[in-house]
Coordinates of C-alpha atoms in Angstrom, one line a residue:
Chain C
M1 CA -37.7 56.3 -25.5
A2 CA -34.7 55.5 -23.4
E3 CA -31.4 57.1 -24.3
Q4 CA -29.3 54.8 -26.5
E5 CA -26.8 52.8 -24.5
T6 CA -23.1 52.3 -25.3
Y7 CA -21.6 48.8 -25.5
F8 CA -19.6 49.3 -22.3
S9 CA -21.8 51.1 -19.8
D10 CA -22.8 51.1 -16.1
D11 CA -25.5 48.5 -16.9
Y12 CA -22.7 46.2 -18.2
P13 CA -19.5 47.1 -16.4
I14 CA -16.8 45.3 -18.3
K15 CA -13.6 43.7 -17.2
I16 CA -10.7 43.0 -19.5
Y17 CA -8.0 40.4 -18.6
G18 CA -5.1 38.9 -20.5
L19 CA -5.5 35.3 -21.5
S20 CA -2.1 34.7 -23.2
E21 CA 0.5 36.8 -25.0
Q22 CA -1.8 36.8 -28.0
S23 CA -5.2 37.1 -26.6
L24 CA -7.3 39.0 -24.0
T25 CA -10.9 38.5 -22.8
I26 CA -13.6 41.1 -22.3
E27 CA -16.0 40.0 -19.6
F28 CA -19.4 41.6 -20.1
G29 CA -21.2 40.0 -17.1
T30 CA -21.4 36.7 -15.1
V31 CA -24.8 35.4 -15.9
I32 CA -26.4 33.9 -19.0
N33 CA -29.1 36.0 -20.6
E34 CA -30.3 37.1 -24.0
N35 CA -29.4 40.8 -23.4
L36 CA -25.8 39.9 -22.8
L37 CA -25.8 37.6 -25.8
S38 CA -27.1 40.4 -28.0
L39 CA -24.5 42.8 -26.6
I40 CA -21.6 40.4 -27.2
T41 CA -22.9 39.5 -30.7
G42 CA -23.2 43.2 -31.5
F43 CA -19.8 44.2 -30.2
N44 CA -18.2 41.2 -32.0
Q45 CA -19.8 42.4 -35.3
L46 CA -18.7 46.0 -34.6
L47 CA -15.1 44.8 -34.0
F48 CA -15.0 43.2 -37.4
K49 CA -16.5 46.2 -39.0
K50 CA -13.8 48.4 -37.4
P51 CA -10.8 46.0 -36.9
F52 CA -7.5 47.2 -35.5
P53 CA -4.3 46.2 -37.3
G54 CA -3.1 42.8 -36.0
L55 CA -6.6 41.5 -35.2
V56 CA -6.5 37.7 -35.7
T57 CA -10.0 36.5 -34.6
A58 CA -12.5 36.8 -31.8
V59 CA -14.4 34.0 -29.9
P60 CA -17.7 34.9 -28.2
A61 CA -18.9 32.8 -25.3
Y62 CA -21.7 33.1 -22.7
C63 CA -20.5 36.2 -21.0
T64 CA -17.2 37.0 -22.8
L65 CA -15.6 37.9 -26.0
T66 CA -12.0 36.8 -26.4
V67 CA -9.9 38.8 -28.9
F68 CA -6.8 37.2 -30.5
Y69 CA -4.1 39.4 -31.9
D70 CA -0.6 39.3 -33.4
P71 CA 1.8 41.0 -31.0
L72 CA 4.3 41.7 -33.7
I73 CA 1.9 43.8 -35.7
I74 CA 0.4 45.5 -32.6
S75 CA 3.9 46.4 -31.2
T76 CA 4.8 48.4 -34.3
S77 CA 1.3 49.8 -34.8
G78 CA 0.2 53.4 -33.9
L79 CA -2.3 52.2 -31.2
S80 CA -1.8 54.1 -28.0
G81 CA -0.4 52.2 -25.0
T82 CA 2.9 50.8 -23.8
T83 CA 2.4 47.0 -24.1
C84 CA 0.5 45.1 -26.8
Y85 CA -2.1 44.2 -24.2
D86 CA -2.6 47.9 -23.3
K87 CA -2.8 48.9 -26.9
V88 CA -5.5 46.3 -27.7
S89 CA -7.4 47.0 -24.5
N90 CA -7.4 50.8 -25.1
Y91 CA -8.7 50.3 -28.7
L92 CA -11.5 48.0 -27.5
K93 CA -12.5 50.4 -24.7
K94 CA -12.7 53.2 -27.2
L95 CA -14.8 51.0 -29.5
G96 CA -17.0 50.1 -26.5
S97 CA -17.8 53.7 -25.8
A98 CA -19.7 53.8 -29.1
K99 CA -23.5 53.9 -29.1
R100 CA -25.2 50.5 -29.5
E101 CA -26.9 50.0 -32.8
Q102 CA -29.1 47.1 -32.0
S103 CA -31.0 47.3 -35.3
T104 CA -27.9 46.5 -37.2
V105 CA -27.1 43.3 -35.3
I106 CA -27.4 40.4 -37.8
T107 CA -29.3 37.4 -36.4
D108 CA -29.4 34.1 -38.3
N109 CA -32.7 32.2 -38.3
V110 CA -32.1 28.5 -38.9
I111 CA -34.7 25.7 -39.4
I112 CA -33.3 22.3 -38.6
P113 CA -35.3 19.3 -40.0
V114 CA -35.2 16.3 -37.6
C115 CA -36.4 12.8 -38.0
Y116 CA -37.5 12.0 -34.5
G117 CA -37.7 8.6 -32.9
G118 CA -37.2 5.2 -34.5
I119 CA -33.6 4.2 -35.4
Y120 CA -32.6 7.8 -35.5
G121 CA -33.9 8.6 -32.0
P122 CA -33.3 5.5 -29.9
D123 CA -33.7 7.3 -26.6
I124 CA -37.0 9.1 -27.2
A125 CA -38.8 6.5 -25.1
T126 CA -36.5 7.3 -22.1
V127 CA -37.2 11.0 -22.5
A128 CA -41.0 10.3 -22.6
L129 CA -40.9 7.9 -19.7
T130 CA -38.7 10.1 -17.5
N131 CA -41.2 13.0 -17.9
G132 CA -44.5 11.0 -18.0
I133 CA -45.5 12.1 -21.5
T134 CA -45.9 10.2 -24.8
E135 CA -43.2 10.0 -27.5
N136 CA -45.4 12.2 -29.8
E137 CA -45.6 14.8 -27.1
V138 CA -41.8 14.8 -26.9
I139 CA -41.7 15.5 -30.6
T140 CA -44.4 18.2 -30.5
I141 CA -42.8 20.0 -27.5
H142 CA -39.3 19.8 -28.9
S143 CA -40.2 21.0 -32.3
S144 CA -42.5 23.9 -31.2
G145 CA -39.8 25.6 -29.1
F146 CA -37.7 28.6 -30.1
Y147 CA -34.0 28.2 -29.3
T148 CA -31.1 30.6 -29.1
V149 CA -27.5 29.7 -29.8
F150 CA -25.4 31.2 -26.9
M151 CA -22.1 29.9 -28.1
I152 CA -20.2 27.4 -30.2
G153 CA -17.7 25.2 -28.3
F154 CA -16.8 21.6 -27.2
V155 CA -16.3 20.2 -30.7
P156 CA -16.3 22.0 -34.1
G157 CA -19.8 23.3 -34.8
F158 CA -21.4 22.3 -31.5
A159 CA -24.0 24.9 -30.4
Y160 CA -24.8 25.5 -26.8
M161 CA -28.5 26.4 -27.1
G162 CA -31.0 27.8 -24.6
G163 CA -34.8 27.7 -24.7
M164 CA -35.8 24.0 -24.2
D165 CA -39.0 23.4 -22.4
R166 CA -38.1 22.0 -19.0
V167 CA -40.8 19.3 -19.5
L168 CA -38.3 17.5 -21.6
A169 CA -35.4 17.7 -19.1
T170 CA -33.7 14.3 -18.9
P171 CA -30.4 13.3 -17.2
R172 CA -27.5 12.2 -19.2
K173 CA -26.8 8.5 -19.6
A174 CA -24.8 7.0 -16.7
I175 CA -22.6 5.2 -19.2
P176 CA -21.8 7.3 -22.3
D177 CA -22.3 5.7 -25.8
S178 CA -18.9 5.1 -27.5
K179 CA -20.2 6.5 -30.8
I180 CA -22.9 9.1 -31.4
P181 CA -23.3 9.8 -35.1
A182 CA -23.0 13.3 -36.7
G183 CA -26.5 14.9 -36.8
A184 CA -27.8 13.3 -33.7
V185 CA -30.2 15.5 -31.7
G186 CA -30.0 15.0 -28.0
I187 CA -31.1 16.1 -24.6
A188 CA -28.8 16.4 -21.5
G189 CA -30.4 17.9 -18.4
T190 CA -32.2 21.0 -19.4
Q191 CA -30.1 21.4 -22.6
T192 CA -30.7 20.3 -26.2
G193 CA -28.0 20.0 -28.8
I194 CA -26.9 18.5 -32.0
Y195 CA -23.7 16.4 -32.5
P196 CA -21.8 17.9 -35.5
I197 CA -19.3 15.1 -35.7
E198 CA -19.2 11.5 -34.6
T199 CA -18.0 11.5 -31.0
P200 CA -18.6 9.5 -27.8
G201 CA -21.3 11.1 -25.7
G202 CA -23.9 10.7 -22.9
W203 CA -26.8 12.6 -24.3
Q204 CA -30.3 11.1 -24.7
I205 CA -30.7 10.9 -28.5
I206 CA -34.2 11.7 -29.7
G207 CA -33.7 12.2 -33.4
R208 CA -31.3 13.0 -36.2
T209 CA -31.0 15.8 -38.7
P210 CA -29.8 15.2 -42.3
L211 CA -28.1 18.7 -42.3
K212 CA -24.4 18.9 -41.8
L213 CA -23.8 21.0 -38.7
F214 CA -20.1 21.2 -39.6
D215 CA -18.7 20.9 -43.1
V216 CA -15.1 21.9 -43.8
N217 CA -16.0 22.5 -47.4
R218 CA -18.4 25.4 -46.6
S219 CA -17.1 29.0 -46.3
Q220 CA -18.7 29.0 -42.9
P221 CA -18.1 25.4 -41.8
S222 CA -20.3 25.7 -38.7
L223 CA -24.0 25.9 -39.7
L224 CA -24.8 27.7 -36.4
R225 CA -23.2 30.8 -35.0
G226 CA -23.5 32.5 -31.6
G227 CA -26.7 34.5 -31.5
A228 CA -28.6 32.4 -34.0
R229 CA -32.3 31.6 -33.6
V230 CA -33.1 27.9 -34.1
T231 CA -36.3 25.9 -34.7
F232 CA -36.7 22.2 -35.3
K233 CA -39.1 20.8 -38.0
P234 CA -40.2 17.1 -37.8
I235 CA -39.6 15.1 -41.0
K236 CA -40.4 11.6 -42.0
V237 CA -37.8 8.9 -42.6
E238 CA -38.4 9.2 -46.4
E239 CA -37.6 12.9 -46.3
F240 CA -34.5 12.2 -44.2
N241 CA -33.3 9.7 -46.8
D242 CA -34.0 12.2 -49.7
Y243 CA -31.6 14.7 -48.0
A244 CA -28.9 12.0 -47.9
V245 CA -29.0 11.5 -51.7
Chain K
M1 CA 11.2 16.1 -53.8
K2 CA 9.4 13.1 -52.3
I3 CA 9.7 10.7 -49.4
S4 CA 7.7 7.6 -48.7
I5 CA 6.9 6.5 -45.1
M6 CA 8.3 3.0 -44.4
K7 CA 7.4 3.0 -40.7
P8 CA 5.1 5.7 -39.3
G9 CA 6.1 5.3 -35.7
L10 CA 3.8 6.0 -32.8
L11 CA 2.0 9.1 -34.1
S12 CA 3.2 11.1 -37.1
T13 CA 1.1 14.0 -38.5
V14 CA 1.5 16.9 -40.8
Q15 CA 1.4 20.2 -38.8
D16 CA 2.0 23.9 -39.3
L17 CA 1.6 27.0 -37.0
G18 CA -2.1 26.2 -36.5
R19 CA -5.6 27.2 -37.5
Y20 CA -6.7 30.5 -35.9
G21 CA -9.5 31.7 -38.2
Y22 CA -12.3 29.3 -37.0
L23 CA -11.9 29.3 -33.2
S24 CA -15.4 30.9 -32.9
Q25 CA -16.7 27.8 -34.7
A26 CA -14.9 25.6 -32.1
V27 CA -12.2 24.5 -34.5
P28 CA -9.1 24.0 -32.4
V29 CA -5.8 25.7 -33.1
A30 CA -4.0 22.3 -33.6
G31 CA -0.6 22.8 -35.3
A32 CA 2.9 21.8 -34.1
M33 CA 3.0 21.2 -30.4
D34 CA 6.6 22.5 -30.2
Q35 CA 6.4 25.5 -32.5
L36 CA 10.0 26.5 -31.9
S37 CA 11.4 23.2 -33.2
H38 CA 8.9 23.3 -36.1
R39 CA 10.1 26.8 -37.0
L40 CA 13.8 26.0 -36.7
A41 CA 13.4 22.9 -38.9
N42 CA 11.7 25.2 -41.5
K43 CA 14.4 27.9 -41.2
A44 CA 17.2 25.4 -41.7
V45 CA 16.0 24.6 -45.2
G46 CA 15.2 28.2 -46.1
N47 CA 11.5 27.9 -45.6
D48 CA 9.0 30.4 -44.1
D49 CA 8.0 29.4 -40.6
D50 CA 4.4 28.6 -41.5
L51 CA 5.1 25.8 -44.0
A52 CA 4.0 22.3 -43.0
T53 CA 6.4 19.9 -41.3
I54 CA 5.9 16.3 -40.1
E55 CA 5.6 16.0 -36.3
F56 CA 7.0 12.6 -35.2
T57 CA 6.2 11.3 -31.7
Y58 CA 9.2 9.5 -30.1
A59 CA 11.4 7.3 -32.3
G60 CA 10.7 4.3 -34.5
A61 CA 9.7 5.9 -37.7
S62 CA 11.6 5.5 -40.9
F63 CA 11.3 6.9 -44.4
K64 CA 12.9 6.6 -47.9
A65 CA 13.9 9.4 -50.2
E66 CA 12.0 8.8 -53.4
T67 CA 14.0 11.6 -55.1
D68 CA 16.9 13.8 -54.0
V69 CA 15.6 15.7 -51.0
L70 CA 16.6 18.7 -48.9
L71 CA 15.4 18.2 -45.4
A72 CA 16.1 19.4 -41.8
Y73 CA 14.9 18.3 -38.4
S74 CA 14.6 19.8 -34.9
G75 CA 13.1 18.6 -31.6
D76 CA 13.8 16.3 -28.8
G77 CA 12.0 13.1 -29.6
A78 CA 14.5 11.4 -31.9
F79 CA 17.7 11.7 -33.8
L80 CA 17.9 11.1 -37.6
V81 CA 20.2 8.3 -38.7
Y82 CA 21.5 7.8 -42.2
N83 CA 23.9 5.1 -43.1
E84 CA 24.4 4.3 -39.4
E85 CA 25.5 7.8 -38.8
L86 CA 23.8 10.4 -36.6
M87 CA 22.6 13.4 -38.6
P88 CA 22.9 16.8 -37.0
A89 CA 19.7 18.7 -36.1
E90 CA 18.9 22.3 -37.1
K91 CA 21.0 22.0 -40.3
P92 CA 19.9 21.4 -43.9
L93 CA 20.5 17.7 -44.9
F94 CA 20.8 16.6 -48.5
F95 CA 19.9 13.0 -49.3
C96 CA 20.1 11.3 -52.7
A97 CA 17.2 9.3 -54.0
S98 CA 16.8 5.8 -52.4
S99 CA 18.4 7.0 -49.1
I100 CA 16.8 5.4 -46.1
I101 CA 16.5 7.5 -42.9
K102 CA 15.6 6.2 -39.5
L103 CA 14.5 7.9 -36.3
I104 CA 16.2 6.6 -33.2
A105 CA 15.4 7.5 -29.6
N106 CA 16.4 10.8 -28.0
P107 CA 15.9 10.3 -24.3
I108 CA 15.3 14.0 -23.7
G109 CA 11.8 14.5 -25.2
V110 CA 8.9 13.4 -27.3
R111 CA 8.5 15.3 -30.6
T112 CA 10.6 15.9 -33.6
Y113 CA 9.8 18.0 -36.7
L114 CA 10.9 17.2 -40.2
A115 CA 10.9 20.0 -42.8
V116 CA 11.4 19.7 -46.6
A117 CA 12.5 22.6 -48.7
G118 CA 9.3 24.1 -50.1
G119 CA 7.2 22.6 -47.3
W120 CA 5.2 19.4 -47.3
S121 CA 2.3 19.5 -49.7
V122 CA -1.1 18.7 -48.3
P123 CA -4.4 20.6 -48.9
N124 CA -5.2 23.8 -47.0
V125 CA -8.2 23.2 -44.9
M126 CA -9.7 26.3 -43.3
G127 CA -6.5 28.2 -43.8
S128 CA -4.1 25.6 -42.4
K129 CA -2.4 22.3 -43.2
S130 CA -2.5 21.1 -39.6
T131 CA -4.0 17.7 -38.9
Y132 CA -6.9 17.6 -36.4
L133 CA -7.4 13.9 -35.7
T134 CA -10.6 14.2 -33.6
A135 CA -12.7 15.6 -36.4
G136 CA -10.5 13.9 -39.2
F137 CA -9.5 17.0 -41.2
G138 CA -6.3 18.7 -42.2
G139 CA -2.9 17.2 -42.9
L140 CA -2.8 14.1 -45.1
K141 CA -6.5 13.0 -45.4
G142 CA -7.2 14.1 -41.9
R143 CA -5.3 11.2 -40.4
A144 CA -1.9 10.1 -39.0
L145 CA 0.7 9.0 -41.5
Q146 CA 0.8 5.4 -42.5
K147 CA 3.2 3.0 -44.1
G148 CA 3.4 3.7 -47.9
D149 CA 2.3 7.3 -47.7
V150 CA 4.2 9.5 -50.1
L151 CA 4.7 13.2 -49.3
G152 CA 6.3 15.8 -51.5
N153 CA 7.2 19.5 -51.3
G154 CA 4.5 22.0 -52.2
N155 CA 6.2 25.1 -53.4
E156 CA 9.0 25.8 -55.8
L157 CA 12.3 26.2 -53.9
N158 CA 12.9 29.8 -53.0
L159 CA 16.4 31.4 -53.6
V160 CA 17.7 30.4 -50.1
S161 CA 16.6 26.7 -50.4
A162 CA 17.9 26.5 -53.9
G163 CA 21.2 28.1 -52.8
I164 CA 21.6 25.6 -50.0
K165 CA 20.8 22.7 -52.3
D166 CA 23.3 23.9 -55.0
Q167 CA 26.0 24.4 -52.4
L168 CA 25.6 20.8 -50.9
I169 CA 25.5 19.2 -54.4
K170 CA 28.5 21.1 -55.7
N171 CA 30.6 20.2 -52.7
E172 CA 29.2 16.6 -52.4
L173 CA 28.1 17.3 -48.8
I174 CA 25.2 16.0 -46.8
F175 CA 25.2 19.1 -44.6
P176 CA 27.0 22.5 -44.5
N177 CA 29.3 23.7 -41.7
W178 CA 26.7 26.1 -40.2
R179 CA 23.8 25.3 -37.9
I180 CA 21.1 27.1 -35.9
S181 CA 21.8 27.0 -32.2
R182 CA 18.5 25.9 -30.7
E183 CA 20.1 25.6 -27.2
S184 CA 20.7 29.4 -27.2
L185 CA 16.9 29.9 -27.5
L186 CA 16.1 27.5 -24.6
P187 CA 16.3 28.3 -20.9
H188 CA 19.2 26.7 -19.0
N189 CA 16.7 25.0 -16.6
R190 CA 14.2 23.2 -18.6
Q191 CA 12.3 21.8 -15.6
T192 CA 11.0 25.2 -14.5
L193 CA 8.2 26.7 -16.6
R194 CA 7.5 30.4 -16.4
V195 CA 3.8 31.2 -15.8
V196 CA 1.5 34.2 -15.7
L197 CA -1.2 34.0 -13.1
A198 CA -4.7 33.8 -14.6
N199 CA -8.0 35.6 -14.1
E200 CA -9.4 33.1 -11.6
I201 CA -6.3 33.1 -9.4
N202 CA -8.3 34.4 -6.4
W203 CA -10.7 31.5 -6.6
F204 CA -7.9 29.4 -5.0
D205 CA -6.9 29.5 -1.4
A206 CA -3.6 31.2 -0.5
T207 CA -1.9 27.9 0.6
S208 CA -2.8 26.3 -2.8
I209 CA -1.4 29.3 -4.7
I210 CA 1.9 29.0 -2.7
S211 CA 2.1 25.2 -3.4
F212 CA 1.4 25.8 -7.1
L213 CA 4.4 28.1 -7.2
T214 CA 6.8 26.1 -5.0
K215 CA 6.0 22.4 -5.2
S216 CA 6.9 20.0 -8.1
Y217 CA 4.4 18.3 -10.3
N218 CA 4.8 15.2 -12.4
V219 CA 3.4 14.7 -15.9
D220 CA 0.7 11.9 -15.9
R221 CA 0.2 9.2 -18.4
R222 CA -3.0 10.9 -19.5
S223 CA -1.1 13.3 -21.7
N224 CA -1.5 13.9 -25.4
R225 CA -1.9 16.6 -28.0
M226 CA -5.0 17.9 -26.2
G227 CA -3.5 18.4 -22.9
Y228 CA -1.3 17.1 -20.0
H229 CA -2.7 16.0 -16.7
L230 CA -0.3 16.7 -13.8
V231 CA 0.1 14.7 -10.6
G232 CA 0.8 16.7 -7.5
K233 CA -0.8 18.3 -4.5
P234 CA -4.4 19.1 -5.4
L235 CA -5.4 22.8 -5.3
M236 CA -8.2 23.8 -3.0
R237 CA -10.8 26.4 -4.0
K238 CA -11.9 29.3 -1.9
V239 CA -14.6 30.4 -4.4
K240 CA -16.9 27.5 -5.2
R241 CA -19.0 29.0 -8.0
E242 CA -18.8 27.6 -11.5
L243 CA -17.1 29.3 -14.4
L244 CA -19.3 29.7 -17.4
S245 CA -17.6 28.3 -20.5
T246 CA -15.3 30.8 -22.0
A247 CA -12.5 30.8 -24.6
V248 CA -9.2 29.0 -23.7
T249 CA -6.0 28.6 -25.6
P250 CA -3.0 26.3 -25.6
G251 CA -0.7 26.9 -22.6
I252 CA -3.6 27.6 -20.1
I253 CA -3.5 25.6 -16.9
Q254 CA -7.0 24.6 -15.8
V255 CA -7.9 23.2 -12.4
T256 CA -10.4 20.3 -12.5
G257 CA -13.2 19.7 -9.9
S258 CA -10.9 17.4 -8.0
G259 CA -8.2 20.1 -7.8
D260 CA -5.9 18.6 -10.4
L261 CA -3.9 20.6 -13.0
V262 CA -4.3 20.2 -16.7
I263 CA -2.1 22.1 -19.2
L264 CA -4.0 22.7 -22.4
M265 CA -2.0 21.9 -25.5
A266 CA -2.4 22.3 -29.3
D267 CA -5.5 20.2 -29.9
C268 CA -7.4 21.6 -26.8
Q269 CA -11.0 22.6 -27.1
T270 CA -11.7 26.3 -27.9
T271 CA -13.7 26.9 -24.7
G272 CA -13.6 25.5 -21.2
G273 CA -15.4 25.8 -18.0
Y274 CA -12.7 25.0 -15.4
P275 CA -11.2 27.9 -13.5
R276 CA -7.7 28.7 -14.7
I277 CA -4.8 29.3 -12.3
A278 CA -2.1 30.4 -14.8
H279 CA -0.9 30.2 -18.4
I280 CA 2.5 29.0 -19.4
A281 CA 4.6 31.8 -21.0
A282 CA 4.5 31.4 -24.7
V283 CA 8.3 31.2 -24.9
D284 CA 8.3 28.2 -22.6
L285 CA 5.4 26.3 -24.2
P286 CA 7.7 24.5 -26.6
L287 CA 9.3 22.9 -23.6
C288 CA 6.0 21.5 -22.5
A289 CA 5.6 19.8 -25.9
Q290 CA 8.7 17.7 -25.0
L291 CA 7.5 16.6 -21.6
K292 CA 7.1 12.8 -21.0
P293 CA 4.9 11.0 -18.5
G294 CA 6.8 11.0 -15.2
D295 CA 8.8 14.2 -15.9
E296 CA 9.0 16.5 -13.0
I297 CA 8.2 20.2 -13.5
R298 CA 7.9 23.4 -11.4
F299 CA 6.3 26.7 -12.1
S300 CA 7.8 30.2 -11.5
E301 CA 5.7 33.3 -11.7
I302 CA 6.4 36.2 -14.1
S303 CA 4.3 39.2 -14.9
Q304 CA 2.1 39.5 -18.0
D305 CA 4.3 42.4 -19.2
E306 CA 7.5 40.3 -18.8
A307 CA 5.8 37.4 -20.7
E308 CA 4.9 39.7 -23.6
E309 CA 8.5 41.2 -23.6
L310 CA 10.0 37.7 -23.7
Y311 CA 7.6 36.8 -26.6
L312 CA 8.7 39.9 -28.6
E313 CA 12.4 39.3 -27.9
R314 CA 12.1 35.6 -29.0
E315 CA 10.4 36.8 -32.2
H316 CA 13.2 39.2 -32.8
D317 CA 15.9 36.5 -32.3
L318 CA 14.0 34.2 -34.7
A319 CA 13.8 36.9 -37.3
L320 CA 17.6 37.4 -37.0
I321 CA 18.2 33.7 -37.7
T322 CA 16.2 33.9 -40.9
T323 CA 18.2 37.0 -42.0
A324 CA 21.5 35.4 -41.1
I325 CA 20.7 32.3 -43.2
S326 CA 19.4 34.3 -46.1
L327 CA 22.6 36.4 -46.2
K328 CA 24.7 33.3 -46.7
Y329 CA 22.8 32.5 -49.9
I330 CA 21.4 35.7 -51.3
R331 CA 23.7 38.5 -52.3

């Protein structure tokens, strides 16, 4: 068995840069892949297990983890370094020299029911036509895939997911719709995603989930988090309506 | 203490220092665009800085005191007028029930903050009272204020607020003889914004970096709480590769595909994929919040360490103001 790696290692040479007076970014790499995702997810979880005084929050993205801090608390803390930026960087570097404990990384598994086609998926025919397959095949292929959430961004609760079968790839609409309802499941290029709130958008809408992707009344408002595994389950209109009640 | 909105003006929302706990779920910071004015309005009535104020955009709004109220305002979008008299900013103002207060144009800027002793009472949503209009949460029912809305103070008055109120009532005054000097916290030249160069600085060609730091830019009409588009010489890229979406924060200056500059502001998305040329020093970001379409600005470079030092000095000065006001009323 290979020797256990550390979070910051030669395999993943990290770069730290200041983003503002209250934040800095750790760059773990420059390409999207699942190893990097698991590294960032693990380091983010470690940071909250071992926070420094003045840690405000952290935002994971494809290749980066951005750490927000309160300079007033940092400047009077015992962390080593001259500036707040140095103090936080030094702390993170020390934390990054710890051995990775992949087994302890928490991964969410989320099943998302989707009512495909019909009034909830008005663009399913476009996706089928573009790719020379039937609407039923679109449903089968989309709902048999395993998807990974790389990051949450764009609007509250929106998950950037990887893992869609390229057979379904369909360009965005030339003219975006002025209103796409919350819960709409769409395809844009090689990506699939779910609209958490009603917004304008140009994605091809193939279905809708009755789940709330974003709900301010939940302790974790966003249903999905970076690192989550997602699968879609086809449901009938009646089941969709039952959820709504 | 209660007021009712008679005219909401162009855009009036309840804001505080913003919502930081849910950035990883793509919930924007939101909050007061001009945090300095927001904090000074709060300080002038004896509040903690993080209590909610009303952010007014330009002039035109008016409201009525439904009870006796202790208020204060700060900012550059409007002056408060009561009984056809201009009310001083950054001072506590005591109005009796039924007083009608109007906001008239201040040509300097855009946004004005109104604080009430005890802070405006709206529900806490995800740890903040700030309104985020795009998703319709926070503030008053997730929306801008409307005619007829009634807002009151949330907390009991603290000793300082109560002291200010008693002093004004006893002496039958609208305001005391002291005020906070906001001017002393603002740079002399408000057209030049200090910036710290960003991580992708070397993605731009040398000529473009020089023009960024020497030429002037004008604020475009496409400017709102999410960000300001600037008009000026487009910047050319040396490195053509794409930036994978990563966290951004208010104050960052992004460069779009066509080479145009966009300053991200309070309601900006939490992540972005445009290369960044610089970020506005936190101490100068309040000046940005007061920029109007057409305004001319320039950028001057400071180091990351200087920006941090300026931030800490500013916080020190602001803490001194709070202490000075408290000492007037608490023995």
